[in-house]
Tab-separated table of C-alpha atoms in Angstrom:
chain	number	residue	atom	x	y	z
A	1	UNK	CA	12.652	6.956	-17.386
A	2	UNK	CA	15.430	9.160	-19.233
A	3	UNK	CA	18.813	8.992	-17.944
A	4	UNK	CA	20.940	11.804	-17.608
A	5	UNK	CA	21.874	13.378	-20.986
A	6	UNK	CA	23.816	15.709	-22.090
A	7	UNK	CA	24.411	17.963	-25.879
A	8	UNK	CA	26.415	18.699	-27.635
A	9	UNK	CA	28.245	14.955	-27.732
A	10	UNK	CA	30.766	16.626	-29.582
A	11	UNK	CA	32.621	19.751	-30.024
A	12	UNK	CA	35.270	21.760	-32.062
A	13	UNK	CA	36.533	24.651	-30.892
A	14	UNK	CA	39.866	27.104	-31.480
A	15	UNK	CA	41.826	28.483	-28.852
A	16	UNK	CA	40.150	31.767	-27.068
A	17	UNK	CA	36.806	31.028	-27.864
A	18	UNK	CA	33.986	30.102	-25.672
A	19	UNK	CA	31.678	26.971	-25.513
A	20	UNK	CA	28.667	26.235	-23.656
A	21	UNK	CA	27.555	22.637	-23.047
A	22	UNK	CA	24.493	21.155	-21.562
A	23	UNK	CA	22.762	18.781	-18.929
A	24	UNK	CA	19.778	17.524	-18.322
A	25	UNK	CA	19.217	15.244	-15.170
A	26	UNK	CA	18.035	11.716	-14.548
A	27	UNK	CA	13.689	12.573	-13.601
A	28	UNK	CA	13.630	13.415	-10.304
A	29	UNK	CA	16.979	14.390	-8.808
A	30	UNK	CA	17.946	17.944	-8.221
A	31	UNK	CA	21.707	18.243	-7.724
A	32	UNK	CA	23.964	18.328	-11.077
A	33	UNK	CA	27.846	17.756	-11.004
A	34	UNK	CA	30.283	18.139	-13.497
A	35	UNK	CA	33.922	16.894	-13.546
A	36	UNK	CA	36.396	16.362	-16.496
A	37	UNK	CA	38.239	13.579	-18.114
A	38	UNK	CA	41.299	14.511	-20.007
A	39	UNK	CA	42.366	11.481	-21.969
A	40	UNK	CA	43.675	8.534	-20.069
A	41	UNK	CA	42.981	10.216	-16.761
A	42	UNK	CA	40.571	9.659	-14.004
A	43	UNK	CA	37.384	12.265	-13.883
A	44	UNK	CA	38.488	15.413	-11.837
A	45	UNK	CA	35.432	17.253	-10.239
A	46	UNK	CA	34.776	20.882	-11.518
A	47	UNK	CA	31.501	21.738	-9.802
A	48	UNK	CA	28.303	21.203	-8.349
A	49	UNK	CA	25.234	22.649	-8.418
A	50	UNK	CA	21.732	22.608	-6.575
A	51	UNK	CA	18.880	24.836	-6.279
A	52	UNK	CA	20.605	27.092	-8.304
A	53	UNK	CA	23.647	27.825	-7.019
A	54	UNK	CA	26.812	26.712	-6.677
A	55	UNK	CA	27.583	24.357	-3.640
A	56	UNK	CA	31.130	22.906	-4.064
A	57	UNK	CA	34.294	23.585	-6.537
A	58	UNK	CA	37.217	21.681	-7.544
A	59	UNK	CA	40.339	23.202	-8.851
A	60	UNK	CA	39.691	24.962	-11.927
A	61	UNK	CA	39.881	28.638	-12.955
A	62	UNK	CA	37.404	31.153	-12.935
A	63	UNK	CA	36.999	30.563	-16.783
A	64	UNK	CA	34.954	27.324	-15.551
A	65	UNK	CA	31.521	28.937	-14.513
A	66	UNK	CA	28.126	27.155	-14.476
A	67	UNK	CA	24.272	27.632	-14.197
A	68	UNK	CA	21.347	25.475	-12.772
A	69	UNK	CA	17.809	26.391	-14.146
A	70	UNK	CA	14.422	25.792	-12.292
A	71	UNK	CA	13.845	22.748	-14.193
A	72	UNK	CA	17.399	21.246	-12.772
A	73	UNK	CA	19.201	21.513	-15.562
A	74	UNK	CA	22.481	22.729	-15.967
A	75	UNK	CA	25.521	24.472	-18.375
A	76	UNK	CA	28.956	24.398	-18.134
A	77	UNK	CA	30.780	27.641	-19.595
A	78	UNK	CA	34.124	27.715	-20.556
A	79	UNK	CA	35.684	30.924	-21.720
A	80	UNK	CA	38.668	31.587	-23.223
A	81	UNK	CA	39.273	28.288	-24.342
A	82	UNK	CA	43.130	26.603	-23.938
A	83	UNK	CA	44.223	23.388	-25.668
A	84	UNK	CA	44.390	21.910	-22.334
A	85	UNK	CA	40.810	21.588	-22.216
A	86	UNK	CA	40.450	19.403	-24.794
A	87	UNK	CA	38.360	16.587	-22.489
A	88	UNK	CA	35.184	14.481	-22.291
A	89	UNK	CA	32.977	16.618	-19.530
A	90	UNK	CA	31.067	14.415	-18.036
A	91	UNK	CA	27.945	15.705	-16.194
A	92	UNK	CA	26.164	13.411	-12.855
A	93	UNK	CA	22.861	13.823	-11.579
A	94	UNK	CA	21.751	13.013	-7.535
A	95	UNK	CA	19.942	13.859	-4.866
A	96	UNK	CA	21.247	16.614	-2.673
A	97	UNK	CA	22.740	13.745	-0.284
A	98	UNK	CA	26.401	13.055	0.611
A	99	UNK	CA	25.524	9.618	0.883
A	100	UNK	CA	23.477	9.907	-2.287
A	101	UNK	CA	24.956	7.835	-5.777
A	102	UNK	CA	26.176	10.156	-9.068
A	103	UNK	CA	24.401	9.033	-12.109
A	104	UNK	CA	26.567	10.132	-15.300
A	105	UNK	CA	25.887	11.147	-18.792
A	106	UNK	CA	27.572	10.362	-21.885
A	107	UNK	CA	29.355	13.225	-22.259
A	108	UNK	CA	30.365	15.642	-24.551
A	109	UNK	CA	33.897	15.686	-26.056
A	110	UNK	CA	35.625	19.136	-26.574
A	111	UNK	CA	38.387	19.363	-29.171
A	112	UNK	CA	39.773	22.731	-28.710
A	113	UNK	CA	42.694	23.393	-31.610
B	1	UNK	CA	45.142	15.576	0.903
B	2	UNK	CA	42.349	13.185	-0.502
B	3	UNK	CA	44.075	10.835	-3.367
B	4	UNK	CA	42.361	7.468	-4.837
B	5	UNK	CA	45.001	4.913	-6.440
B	6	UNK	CA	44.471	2.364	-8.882
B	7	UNK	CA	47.389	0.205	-8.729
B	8	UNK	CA	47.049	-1.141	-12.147
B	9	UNK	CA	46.845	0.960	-15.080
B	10	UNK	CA	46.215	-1.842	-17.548
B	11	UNK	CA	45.562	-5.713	-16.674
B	12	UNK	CA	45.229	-8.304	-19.295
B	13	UNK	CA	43.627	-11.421	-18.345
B	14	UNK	CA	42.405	-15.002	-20.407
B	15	UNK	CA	38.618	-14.810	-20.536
B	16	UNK	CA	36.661	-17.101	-17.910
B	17	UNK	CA	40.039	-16.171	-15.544
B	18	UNK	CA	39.278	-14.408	-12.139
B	19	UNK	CA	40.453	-10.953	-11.850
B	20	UNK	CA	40.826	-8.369	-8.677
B	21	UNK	CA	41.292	-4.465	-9.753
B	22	UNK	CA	42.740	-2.844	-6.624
B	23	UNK	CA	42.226	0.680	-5.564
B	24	UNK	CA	43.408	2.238	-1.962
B	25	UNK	CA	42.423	5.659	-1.106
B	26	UNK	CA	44.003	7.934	1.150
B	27	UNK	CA	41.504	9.394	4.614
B	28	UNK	CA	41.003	9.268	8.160
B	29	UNK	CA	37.690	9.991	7.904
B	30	UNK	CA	34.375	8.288	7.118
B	31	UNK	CA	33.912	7.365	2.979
B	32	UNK	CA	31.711	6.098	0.963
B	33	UNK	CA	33.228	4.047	-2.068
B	34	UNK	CA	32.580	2.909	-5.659
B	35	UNK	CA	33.295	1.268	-8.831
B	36	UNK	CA	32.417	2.734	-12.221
B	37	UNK	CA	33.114	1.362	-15.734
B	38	UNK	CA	33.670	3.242	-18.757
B	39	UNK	CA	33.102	1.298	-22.095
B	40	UNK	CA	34.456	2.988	-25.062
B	41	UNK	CA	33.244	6.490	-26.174
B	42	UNK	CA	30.526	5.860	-23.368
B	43	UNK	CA	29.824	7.835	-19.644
B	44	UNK	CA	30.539	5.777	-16.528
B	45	UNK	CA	28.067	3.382	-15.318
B	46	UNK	CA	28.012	2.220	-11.908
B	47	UNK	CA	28.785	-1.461	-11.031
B	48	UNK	CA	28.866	-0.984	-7.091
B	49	UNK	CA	28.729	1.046	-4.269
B	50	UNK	CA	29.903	0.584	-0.284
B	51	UNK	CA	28.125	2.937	2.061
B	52	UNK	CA	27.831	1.233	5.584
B	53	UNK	CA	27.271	-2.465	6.737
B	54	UNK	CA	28.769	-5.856	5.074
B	55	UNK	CA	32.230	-4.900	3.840
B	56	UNK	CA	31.522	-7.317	1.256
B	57	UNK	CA	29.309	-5.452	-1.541
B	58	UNK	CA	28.245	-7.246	-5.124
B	59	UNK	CA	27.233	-5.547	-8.049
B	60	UNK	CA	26.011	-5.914	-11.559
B	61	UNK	CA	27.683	-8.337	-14.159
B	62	UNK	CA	28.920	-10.358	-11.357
B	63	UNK	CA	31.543	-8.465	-9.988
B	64	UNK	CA	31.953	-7.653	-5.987
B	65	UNK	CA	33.795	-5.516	-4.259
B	66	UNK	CA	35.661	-5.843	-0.447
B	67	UNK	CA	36.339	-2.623	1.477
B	68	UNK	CA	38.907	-3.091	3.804
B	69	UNK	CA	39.101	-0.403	6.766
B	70	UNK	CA	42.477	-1.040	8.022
B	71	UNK	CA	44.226	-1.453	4.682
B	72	UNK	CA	41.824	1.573	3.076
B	73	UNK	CA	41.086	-0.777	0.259
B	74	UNK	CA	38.178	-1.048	-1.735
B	75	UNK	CA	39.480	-3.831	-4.838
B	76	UNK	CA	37.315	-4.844	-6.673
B	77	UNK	CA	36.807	-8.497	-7.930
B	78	UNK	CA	35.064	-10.806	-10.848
B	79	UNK	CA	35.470	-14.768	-10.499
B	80	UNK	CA	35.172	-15.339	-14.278
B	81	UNK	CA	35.094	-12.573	-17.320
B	82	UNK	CA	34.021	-12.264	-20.263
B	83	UNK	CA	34.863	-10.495	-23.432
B	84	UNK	CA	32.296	-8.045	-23.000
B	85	UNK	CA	34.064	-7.124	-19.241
B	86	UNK	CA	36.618	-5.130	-21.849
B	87	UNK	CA	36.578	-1.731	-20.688
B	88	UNK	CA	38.120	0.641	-18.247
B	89	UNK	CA	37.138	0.683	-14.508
B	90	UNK	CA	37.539	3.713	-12.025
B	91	UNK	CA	37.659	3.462	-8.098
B	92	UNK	CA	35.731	6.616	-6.752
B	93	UNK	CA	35.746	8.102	-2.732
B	94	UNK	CA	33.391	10.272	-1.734
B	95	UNK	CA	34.648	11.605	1.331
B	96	UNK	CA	32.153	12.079	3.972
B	97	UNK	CA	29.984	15.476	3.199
B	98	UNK	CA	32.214	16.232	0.405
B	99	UNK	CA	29.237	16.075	-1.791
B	100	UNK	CA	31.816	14.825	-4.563
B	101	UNK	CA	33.888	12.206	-5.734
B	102	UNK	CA	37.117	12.010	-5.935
B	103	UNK	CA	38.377	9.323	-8.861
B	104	UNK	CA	41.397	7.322	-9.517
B	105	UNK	CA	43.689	6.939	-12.580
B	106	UNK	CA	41.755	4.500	-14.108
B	107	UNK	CA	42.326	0.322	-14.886
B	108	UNK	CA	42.343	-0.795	-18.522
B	109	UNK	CA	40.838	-4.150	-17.941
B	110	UNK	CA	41.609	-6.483	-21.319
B	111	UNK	CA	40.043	-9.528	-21.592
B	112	UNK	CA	42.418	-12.029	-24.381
B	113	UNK	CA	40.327	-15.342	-25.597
């Protein structure tokens, strides 16, 4: 049973450009989440996503959008790239459940210069 | 406003010594709590979760966790570690129907032979 994965594990990028990374799911759940982890900190929650649309947002901009796809999977767009978001994105699979547990990826790491 | 604390950023310890990793999290409202750990240039796995019943929870690798209502505590504890315990551990709330978790700073646990 695959765990939740996610591509690219890493990333360059330069200042004003845009990236697009990707998650796939643990088999079977249908909710995706993504936060970010900028280096030494905690995970801070970005978005969530389930049957397609967005459910719940943290506080980021509006150059922070996502997509879910029928098969569950999801991308996390970033336009207009800043050094500041130069983090590990970490992506978590569940059921749509508050009580439900957040299974996470390995994350990709974004280098923006 | 919802807040998670880690009072330790960093806590060395002599392998086969007990250690407690503390974490207190700000609500008046119904949670449900866990521990994650982060090995290097990894995504967080979970160790344990606390989402009703004995306020005494154990996980994997040994480790256990009390959450304490009164003090809004969830630390979490290990009798004996190991050098493979080396790694950095997050305390995460998910405040009731939040449908996300909220994480703290982070504790650098290092384990010295």
């Amino acid at each position: 049973d695959a765990g939740v994965t996610q591509s690219p594990t890493h990333l360059i990028k330069t200042r004003g450009q845009q990236v697009t990374l990707r998650c796939s799911p643990k088999s079977g759940h249908d909710t995706v989440s993504w936060y970010q982890q900028a280096l030494g900190q905690g995970p801070q929650f970005i978005f969530q996503y389930y049957e397609e649309e967005e459910r719940q947002r943290g506080n980021f901009p509006d150059r922070f959008s996502g997509h879910q796809f029928p098969n569950y999977s999801s991308e996390l767009n970033v336009n207009a790239l800043l050094l500041g978001d130069s983090a590990l994105y970490l992506c978590a699979s569940s059921f749509f459940s508050s009580t439900d547990t957040q299974y996470f990826g390995p994350g990709t790491r974004l280098t923006v210069l | 406003a919802q807040s998670v604390t880690q009072l330790d950023s960093q806590v060395p310890v002599f392998e086969e010594a007990p250690v407690e990793l503390r974490c207190n999290y700000s609500s008046s409202v119904s949670v449900y709590l866990f521990w994650y750990v982060q090995y290097p240039n990894q995504g967080l796995q979970l160790l344990l979760k606390y989402l009703s019943g004995s306020t005494l929870v154990k996980g994997i690798n040994g480790f256990e966790a009390e959450f304490n209502k009164s003090q809004t505590s969830f630390h979490l504890r290990k009798p004996s570690v190991h050098i493979s315990d080396t790694a950095e551990y997050f305390c995460a709330v998910n405040y009731q129907g939040a449908q996300k978790l909220v994480f703290g700073q982070g504790t650098r646990l290092t384990i010295n032979p």
